[in-house]
Amino acid sequence: LVIAVWATIIIPFSIWKMNSLNTIIGLFLKLVIFYVVFAVLVSSQDRLEKITNILFVLNLALAAMVIKSYYFGGGVKIIEYDQTIRYRGYASGFIGDPNDLSLALSMILPVNFYYLFVKKKIKKIFYLISLIAIIFSIILTGSRTGVLGIALSIVLFSFLYFKGSLVKAGTFIIL
């Protein structure tokens, strides 16, 4: 909230005042509201797990959209100047850019890794399918940031899950 207030205060000193205002109102304010609502809704472990499962389903839908576009064509691919093909989200909104899409998809990866190792067998299948689909769709976006997000998620998870055992964590990272 402090950043939102600060960004609003310094709009008069911006070179492009209207663009700054549009960014704060159009994107930044939505994210602040989302995180405030999220913080209010998550008041117990049970609610956190329910909301996380909703996020998994939403991310799986995004990943399915990218994979569908890859195999069957569609309106969400971009042909770059060097003829490489990248995939993006819907034509508008936060995930309209391939880098933003890969960022949105990679944010759930550390939780996905954790649930894959902690949950019961039937739920593990869902989390494994989700993990494979999300990683594959991040790769299809062609985003270097997305690949770094995958690598960081693996490193973060391995050091947190294999507490104190650098050998196990290193082995997991290498695999």
PDB file of C-alpha atoms in Angstrom:
ATOM      1  CA  LEU A   1       0.000   0.000   0.000  1.00  0.00           C
ATOM      2  CA  VAL A   2       2.878   2.336   0.740  1.00  0.00           C
ATOM      3  CA  ILE A   3       4.219   1.864  -2.800  1.00  0.00           C
ATOM      4  CA  ALA A   4       0.757   2.600  -4.251  1.00  0.00           C
ATOM      5  CA  VAL A   5       0.502   5.827  -2.254  1.00  0.00           C
ATOM      6  CA  TRP A   6       4.055   6.828  -3.187  1.00  0.00           C
ATOM      7  CA  ALA A   7       3.450   6.119  -6.897  1.00  0.00           C
ATOM      8  CA  THR A   8       0.318   8.278  -6.779  1.00  0.00           C
ATOM      9  CA  ILE A   9       2.097  11.152  -5.027  1.00  0.00           C
ATOM     10  CA  ILE A  10       4.899  11.346  -7.597  1.00  0.00           C
ATOM     11  CA  ILE A  11       2.618  11.429 -10.688  1.00  0.00           C
ATOM     12  CA  PRO A  12       2.866  15.251 -10.970  1.00  0.00           C
ATOM     13  CA  PHE A  13       6.660  14.934 -11.302  1.00  0.00           C
ATOM     14  CA  SER A  14       6.452  12.354 -14.106  1.00  0.00           C
ATOM     15  CA  ILE A  15       7.393  13.199 -17.686  1.00  0.00           C
ATOM     16  CA  TRP A  16       4.318  11.339 -19.021  1.00  0.00           C
ATOM     17  CA  LYS A  17       1.689  12.132 -16.431  1.00  0.00           C
ATOM     18  CA  MET A  18      -1.254  10.454 -18.189  1.00  0.00           C
ATOM     19  CA  ASN A  19       0.728   7.288 -18.902  1.00  0.00           C
ATOM     20  CA  SER A  20       1.792   7.128 -15.252  1.00  0.00           C
ATOM     21  CA  LEU A  21      -1.788   7.595 -14.114  1.00  0.00           C
ATOM     22  CA  ASN A  22      -3.057   4.958 -16.557  1.00  0.00           C
ATOM     23  CA  THR A  23      -0.431   2.484 -15.339  1.00  0.00           C
ATOM     24  CA  ILE A  24      -1.337   3.035 -11.702  1.00  0.00           C
ATOM     25  CA  ILE A  25      -5.090   2.838 -12.313  1.00  0.00           C
ATOM     26  CA  GLY A  26      -5.010   0.210 -15.054  1.00  0.00           C
ATOM     27  CA  LEU A  27      -2.534  -2.334 -13.742  1.00  0.00           C
ATOM     28  CA  PHE A  28      -0.965  -1.475 -10.422  1.00  0.00           C
ATOM     29  CA  LEU A  29      -4.186  -0.699  -8.562  1.00  0.00           C
ATOM     30  CA  LYS A  30      -5.692  -4.012  -9.700  1.00  0.00           C
ATOM     31  CA  LEU A  31      -2.699  -5.908  -8.340  1.00  0.00           C
ATOM     32  CA  VAL A  32      -2.819  -4.057  -5.013  1.00  0.00           C
ATOM     33  CA  ILE A  33      -6.543  -4.782  -4.660  1.00  0.00           C
ATOM     34  CA  PHE A  34      -5.941  -8.438  -5.557  1.00  0.00           C
ATOM     35  CA  TYR A  35      -3.282  -8.854  -2.874  1.00  0.00           C
ATOM     36  CA  VAL A  36      -5.316  -7.038  -0.219  1.00  0.00           C
ATOM     37  CA  VAL A  37      -8.362  -9.222  -0.948  1.00  0.00           C
ATOM     38  CA  PHE A  38      -6.126 -12.307  -0.990  1.00  0.00           C
ATOM     39  CA  ALA A  39      -4.646 -11.385   2.408  1.00  0.00           C
ATOM     40  CA  VAL A  40      -8.133 -10.888   3.862  1.00  0.00           C
ATOM     41  CA  LEU A  41      -9.508 -14.146   2.429  1.00  0.00           C
ATOM     42  CA  VAL A  42      -6.650 -16.330   3.632  1.00  0.00           C
ATOM     43  CA  SER A  43      -7.323 -16.611   7.317  1.00  0.00           C
ATOM     44  CA  SER A  44      -6.713 -20.331   7.861  1.00  0.00           C
ATOM     45  CA  GLN A  45      -4.753 -23.246   6.443  1.00  0.00           C
ATOM     46  CA  ASP A  46      -7.926 -24.697   4.919  1.00  0.00           C
ATOM     47  CA  ARG A  47      -8.762 -21.480   3.067  1.00  0.00           C
ATOM     48  CA  LEU A  48      -5.186 -21.156   1.841  1.00  0.00           C
ATOM     49  CA  GLU A  49      -5.356 -24.643   0.354  1.00  0.00           C
ATOM     50  CA  LYS A  50      -8.711 -23.930  -1.323  1.00  0.00           C
ATOM     51  CA  ILE A  51      -7.476 -20.696  -2.869  1.00  0.00           C
ATOM     52  CA  THR A  52      -4.240 -22.390  -3.956  1.00  0.00           C
ATOM     53  CA  ASN A  53      -6.255 -25.102  -5.690  1.00  0.00           C
ATOM     54  CA  ILE A  54      -8.260 -22.419  -7.505  1.00  0.00           C
ATOM     55  CA  LEU A  55      -4.985 -20.830  -8.621  1.00  0.00           C
ATOM     56  CA  PHE A  56      -3.795 -24.242  -9.861  1.00  0.00           C
ATOM     57  CA  VAL A  57      -6.931 -24.688 -11.954  1.00  0.00           C
ATOM     58  CA  LEU A  58      -6.626 -21.173 -13.403  1.00  0.00           C
ATOM     59  CA  ASN A  59      -2.947 -21.648 -14.239  1.00  0.00           C
ATOM     60  CA  LEU A  60      -3.717 -25.040 -15.760  1.00  0.00           C
ATOM     61  CA  ALA A  61      -6.334 -23.344 -17.968  1.00  0.00           C
ATOM     62  CA  LEU A  62      -3.729 -20.799 -19.113  1.00  0.00           C
ATOM     63  CA  ALA A  63      -1.233 -23.577 -19.801  1.00  0.00           C
ATOM     64  CA  ALA A  64      -3.872 -25.546 -21.722  1.00  0.00           C
ATOM     65  CA  MET A  65      -4.597 -22.474 -23.858  1.00  0.00           C
ATOM     66  CA  VAL A  66      -0.922 -22.128 -24.788  1.00  0.00           C
ATOM     67  CA  ILE A  67      -0.513 -25.860 -25.483  1.00  0.00           C
ATOM     68  CA  LYS A  68      -3.720 -25.886 -27.568  1.00  0.00           C
ATOM     69  CA  SER A  69      -2.378 -22.988 -29.611  1.00  0.00           C
ATOM     70  CA  TYR A  70       0.880 -24.836 -30.159  1.00  0.00           C
ATOM     71  CA  TYR A  71      -0.718 -28.042 -31.429  1.00  0.00           C
ATOM     72  CA  PHE A  72      -3.884 -26.751 -33.130  1.00  0.00           C
ATOM     73  CA  GLY A  73      -3.056 -23.173 -33.997  1.00  0.00           C
ATOM     74  CA  GLY A  74      -4.951 -20.175 -32.783  1.00  0.00           C
ATOM     75  CA  GLY A  75      -4.802 -16.485 -32.250  1.00  0.00           C
ATOM     76  CA  VAL A  76      -2.309 -16.394 -29.420  1.00  0.00           C
ATOM     77  CA  LYS A  77       0.988 -16.996 -31.178  1.00  0.00           C
ATOM     78  CA  ILE A  78       3.471 -14.317 -32.141  1.00  0.00           C
ATOM     79  CA  ILE A  79       5.921 -14.630 -35.017  1.00  0.00           C
ATOM     80  CA  GLU A  80       8.983 -12.580 -34.145  1.00  0.00           C
ATOM     81  CA  TYR A  81      11.184 -10.666 -36.594  1.00  0.00           C
ATOM     82  CA  ASP A  82      13.581 -13.624 -36.817  1.00  0.00           C
ATOM     83  CA  GLN A  83      10.670 -16.022 -37.569  1.00  0.00           C
ATOM     84  CA  THR A  84      10.692 -17.616 -34.103  1.00  0.00           C
ATOM     85  CA  ILE A  85       7.258 -18.460 -32.768  1.00  0.00           C
ATOM     86  CA  ARG A  86       6.248 -17.442 -29.252  1.00  0.00           C
ATOM     87  CA  TYR A  87       2.943 -17.910 -27.482  1.00  0.00           C
ATOM     88  CA  ARG A  88       1.110 -15.399 -25.356  1.00  0.00           C
ATOM     89  CA  GLY A  89      -2.073 -15.055 -23.364  1.00  0.00           C
ATOM     90  CA  TYR A  90      -5.288 -13.508 -24.537  1.00  0.00           C
ATOM     91  CA  ALA A  91      -4.978 -10.378 -26.659  1.00  0.00           C
ATOM     92  CA  SER A  92      -5.533  -8.013 -23.750  1.00  0.00           C
ATOM     93  CA  GLY A  93      -4.944  -7.873 -20.057  1.00  0.00           C
ATOM     94  CA  PHE A  94      -1.921  -8.638 -17.962  1.00  0.00           C
ATOM     95  CA  ILE A  95      -1.011 -11.867 -19.787  1.00  0.00           C
ATOM     96  CA  GLY A  96      -1.155 -10.422 -23.295  1.00  0.00           C
ATOM     97  CA  ASP A  97       2.648 -10.418 -23.432  1.00  0.00           C
ATOM     98  CA  PRO A  98       4.584 -13.737 -23.504  1.00  0.00           C
ATOM     99  CA  ASN A  99       6.884 -12.569 -20.702  1.00  0.00           C
ATOM    100  CA  ASP A 100       3.934 -11.641 -18.488  1.00  0.00           C
ATOM    101  CA  LEU A 101       2.258 -14.968 -19.227  1.00  0.00           C
ATOM    102  CA  SER A 102       5.383 -16.888 -18.252  1.00  0.00           C
ATOM    103  CA  LEU A 103       5.645 -14.804 -15.083  1.00  0.00           C
ATOM    104  CA  ALA A 104       2.034 -15.554 -14.159  1.00  0.00           C
ATOM    105  CA  LEU A 105       2.559 -19.256 -14.789  1.00  0.00           C
ATOM    106  CA  SER A 106       5.886 -19.509 -12.972  1.00  0.00           C
ATOM    107  CA  MET A 107       4.588 -17.916  -9.766  1.00  0.00           C
ATOM    108  CA  ILE A 108       2.717 -21.100  -8.850  1.00  0.00           C
ATOM    109  CA  LEU A 109       5.660 -23.448  -9.515  1.00  0.00           C
ATOM    110  CA  PRO A 110       7.238 -23.486  -6.007  1.00  0.00           C
ATOM    111  CA  VAL A 111       3.878 -24.374  -4.480  1.00  0.00           C
ATOM    112  CA  ASN A 112       3.357 -26.975  -7.206  1.00  0.00           C
ATOM    113  CA  PHE A 113       6.697 -28.633  -6.389  1.00  0.00           C
ATOM    114  CA  TYR A 114       5.841 -28.630  -2.684  1.00  0.00           C
ATOM    115  CA  TYR A 115       2.393 -30.163  -3.184  1.00  0.00           C
ATOM    116  CA  LEU A 116       3.852 -32.778  -5.505  1.00  0.00           C
ATOM    117  CA  PHE A 117       6.021 -34.107  -2.677  1.00  0.00           C
ATOM    118  CA  VAL A 118       3.608 -33.616   0.239  1.00  0.00           C
ATOM    119  CA  LYS A 119       0.105 -34.561  -0.959  1.00  0.00           C
ATOM    120  CA  LYS A 120      -1.494 -38.006  -1.212  1.00  0.00           C
ATOM    121  CA  LYS A 121      -1.139 -40.188  -4.305  1.00  0.00           C
ATOM    122  CA  ILE A 122      -4.320 -39.198  -6.153  1.00  0.00           C
ATOM    123  CA  LYS A 123      -3.680 -35.476  -5.700  1.00  0.00           C
ATOM    124  CA  LYS A 124      -0.052 -35.986  -6.733  1.00  0.00           C
ATOM    125  CA  ILE A 125      -1.238 -36.994 -10.206  1.00  0.00           C
ATOM    126  CA  PHE A 126      -3.082 -33.670 -10.574  1.00  0.00           C
ATOM    127  CA  TYR A 127      -0.059 -31.698  -9.372  1.00  0.00           C
ATOM    128  CA  LEU A 128       2.290 -33.649 -11.649  1.00  0.00           C
ATOM    129  CA  ILE A 129       0.079 -32.986 -14.686  1.00  0.00           C
ATOM    130  CA  SER A 130      -0.159 -29.343 -13.652  1.00  0.00           C
ATOM    131  CA  LEU A 131       3.616 -29.086 -13.238  1.00  0.00           C
ATOM    132  CA  ILE A 132       4.353 -30.632 -16.637  1.00  0.00           C
ATOM    133  CA  ALA A 133       1.744 -28.512 -18.433  1.00  0.00           C
ATOM    134  CA  ILE A 134       2.887 -25.266 -16.816  1.00  0.00           C
ATOM    135  CA  ILE A 135       6.597 -25.881 -17.476  1.00  0.00           C
ATOM    136  CA  PHE A 136       5.872 -26.879 -21.088  1.00  0.00           C
ATOM    137  CA  SER A 137       3.748 -23.779 -21.666  1.00  0.00           C
ATOM    138  CA  ILE A 138       6.415 -21.530 -20.105  1.00  0.00           C
ATOM    139  CA  ILE A 139       8.925 -22.969 -22.543  1.00  0.00           C
ATOM    140  CA  LEU A 140       6.486 -22.347 -25.422  1.00  0.00           C
ATOM    141  CA  THR A 141       6.261 -18.662 -24.516  1.00  0.00           C
ATOM    142  CA  GLY A 142       9.941 -18.337 -25.424  1.00  0.00           C
ATOM    143  CA  SER A 143      10.527 -16.154 -22.394  1.00  0.00           C
ATOM    144  CA  ARG A 144      14.004 -16.208 -20.871  1.00  0.00           C
ATOM    145  CA  THR A 145      12.477 -14.833 -17.686  1.00  0.00           C
ATOM    146  CA  GLY A 146      10.097 -17.793 -17.589  1.00  0.00           C
ATOM    147  CA  VAL A 147      12.981 -20.246 -17.863  1.00  0.00           C
ATOM    148  CA  LEU A 148      14.767 -18.389 -15.072  1.00  0.00           C
ATOM    149  CA  GLY A 149      11.547 -18.638 -13.051  1.00  0.00           C
ATOM    150  CA  ILE A 150      11.526 -22.415 -13.544  1.00  0.00           C
ATOM    151  CA  ALA A 151      15.170 -22.664 -12.467  1.00  0.00           C
ATOM    152  CA  LEU A 152      14.644 -20.403  -9.457  1.00  0.00           C
ATOM    153  CA  SER A 153      11.578 -22.405  -8.414  1.00  0.00           C
ATOM    154  CA  ILE A 154      13.571 -25.635  -8.516  1.00  0.00           C
ATOM    155  CA  VAL A 155      16.443 -24.135  -6.519  1.00  0.00           C
ATOM    156  CA  LEU A 156      14.136 -22.476  -3.967  1.00  0.00           C
ATOM    157  CA  PHE A 157      12.052 -25.593  -3.476  1.00  0.00           C
ATOM    158  CA  SER A 158      15.052 -27.902  -3.174  1.00  0.00           C
ATOM    159  CA  PHE A 159      16.749 -25.810  -0.498  1.00  0.00           C
ATOM    160  CA  LEU A 160      13.528 -25.379   1.497  1.00  0.00           C
ATOM    161  CA  TYR A 161      12.349 -28.984   1.159  1.00  0.00           C
ATOM    162  CA  PHE A 162      15.699 -30.664   1.798  1.00  0.00           C
ATOM    163  CA  LYS A 163      16.563 -28.490   4.802  1.00  0.00           C
ATOM    164  CA  GLY A 164      20.175 -28.766   5.846  1.00  0.00           C
ATOM    165  CA  SER A 165      21.076 -31.446   3.335  1.00  0.00           C
ATOM    166  CA  LEU A 166      23.034 -29.707   0.632  1.00  0.00           C
ATOM    167  CA  VAL A 167      23.808 -33.051  -1.028  1.00  0.00           C
ATOM    168  CA  LYS A 168      20.102 -33.905  -1.453  1.00  0.00           C
ATOM    169  CA  ALA A 169      19.267 -30.381  -2.566  1.00  0.00           C
ATOM    170  CA  GLY A 170      22.128 -30.347  -5.071  1.00  0.00           C
ATOM    171  CA  THR A 171      21.138 -33.752  -6.411  1.00  0.00           C
ATOM    172  CA  PHE A 172      17.536 -32.593  -6.889  1.00  0.00           C
ATOM    173  CA  ILE A 173      18.699 -29.431  -8.681  1.00  0.00           C
ATOM    174  CA  ILE A 174      20.972 -31.394 -11.020  1.00  0.00           C
ATOM    175  CA  LEU A 175      18.233 -33.890 -11.867  1.00  0.00           C
TER     176      LEU A 175
END
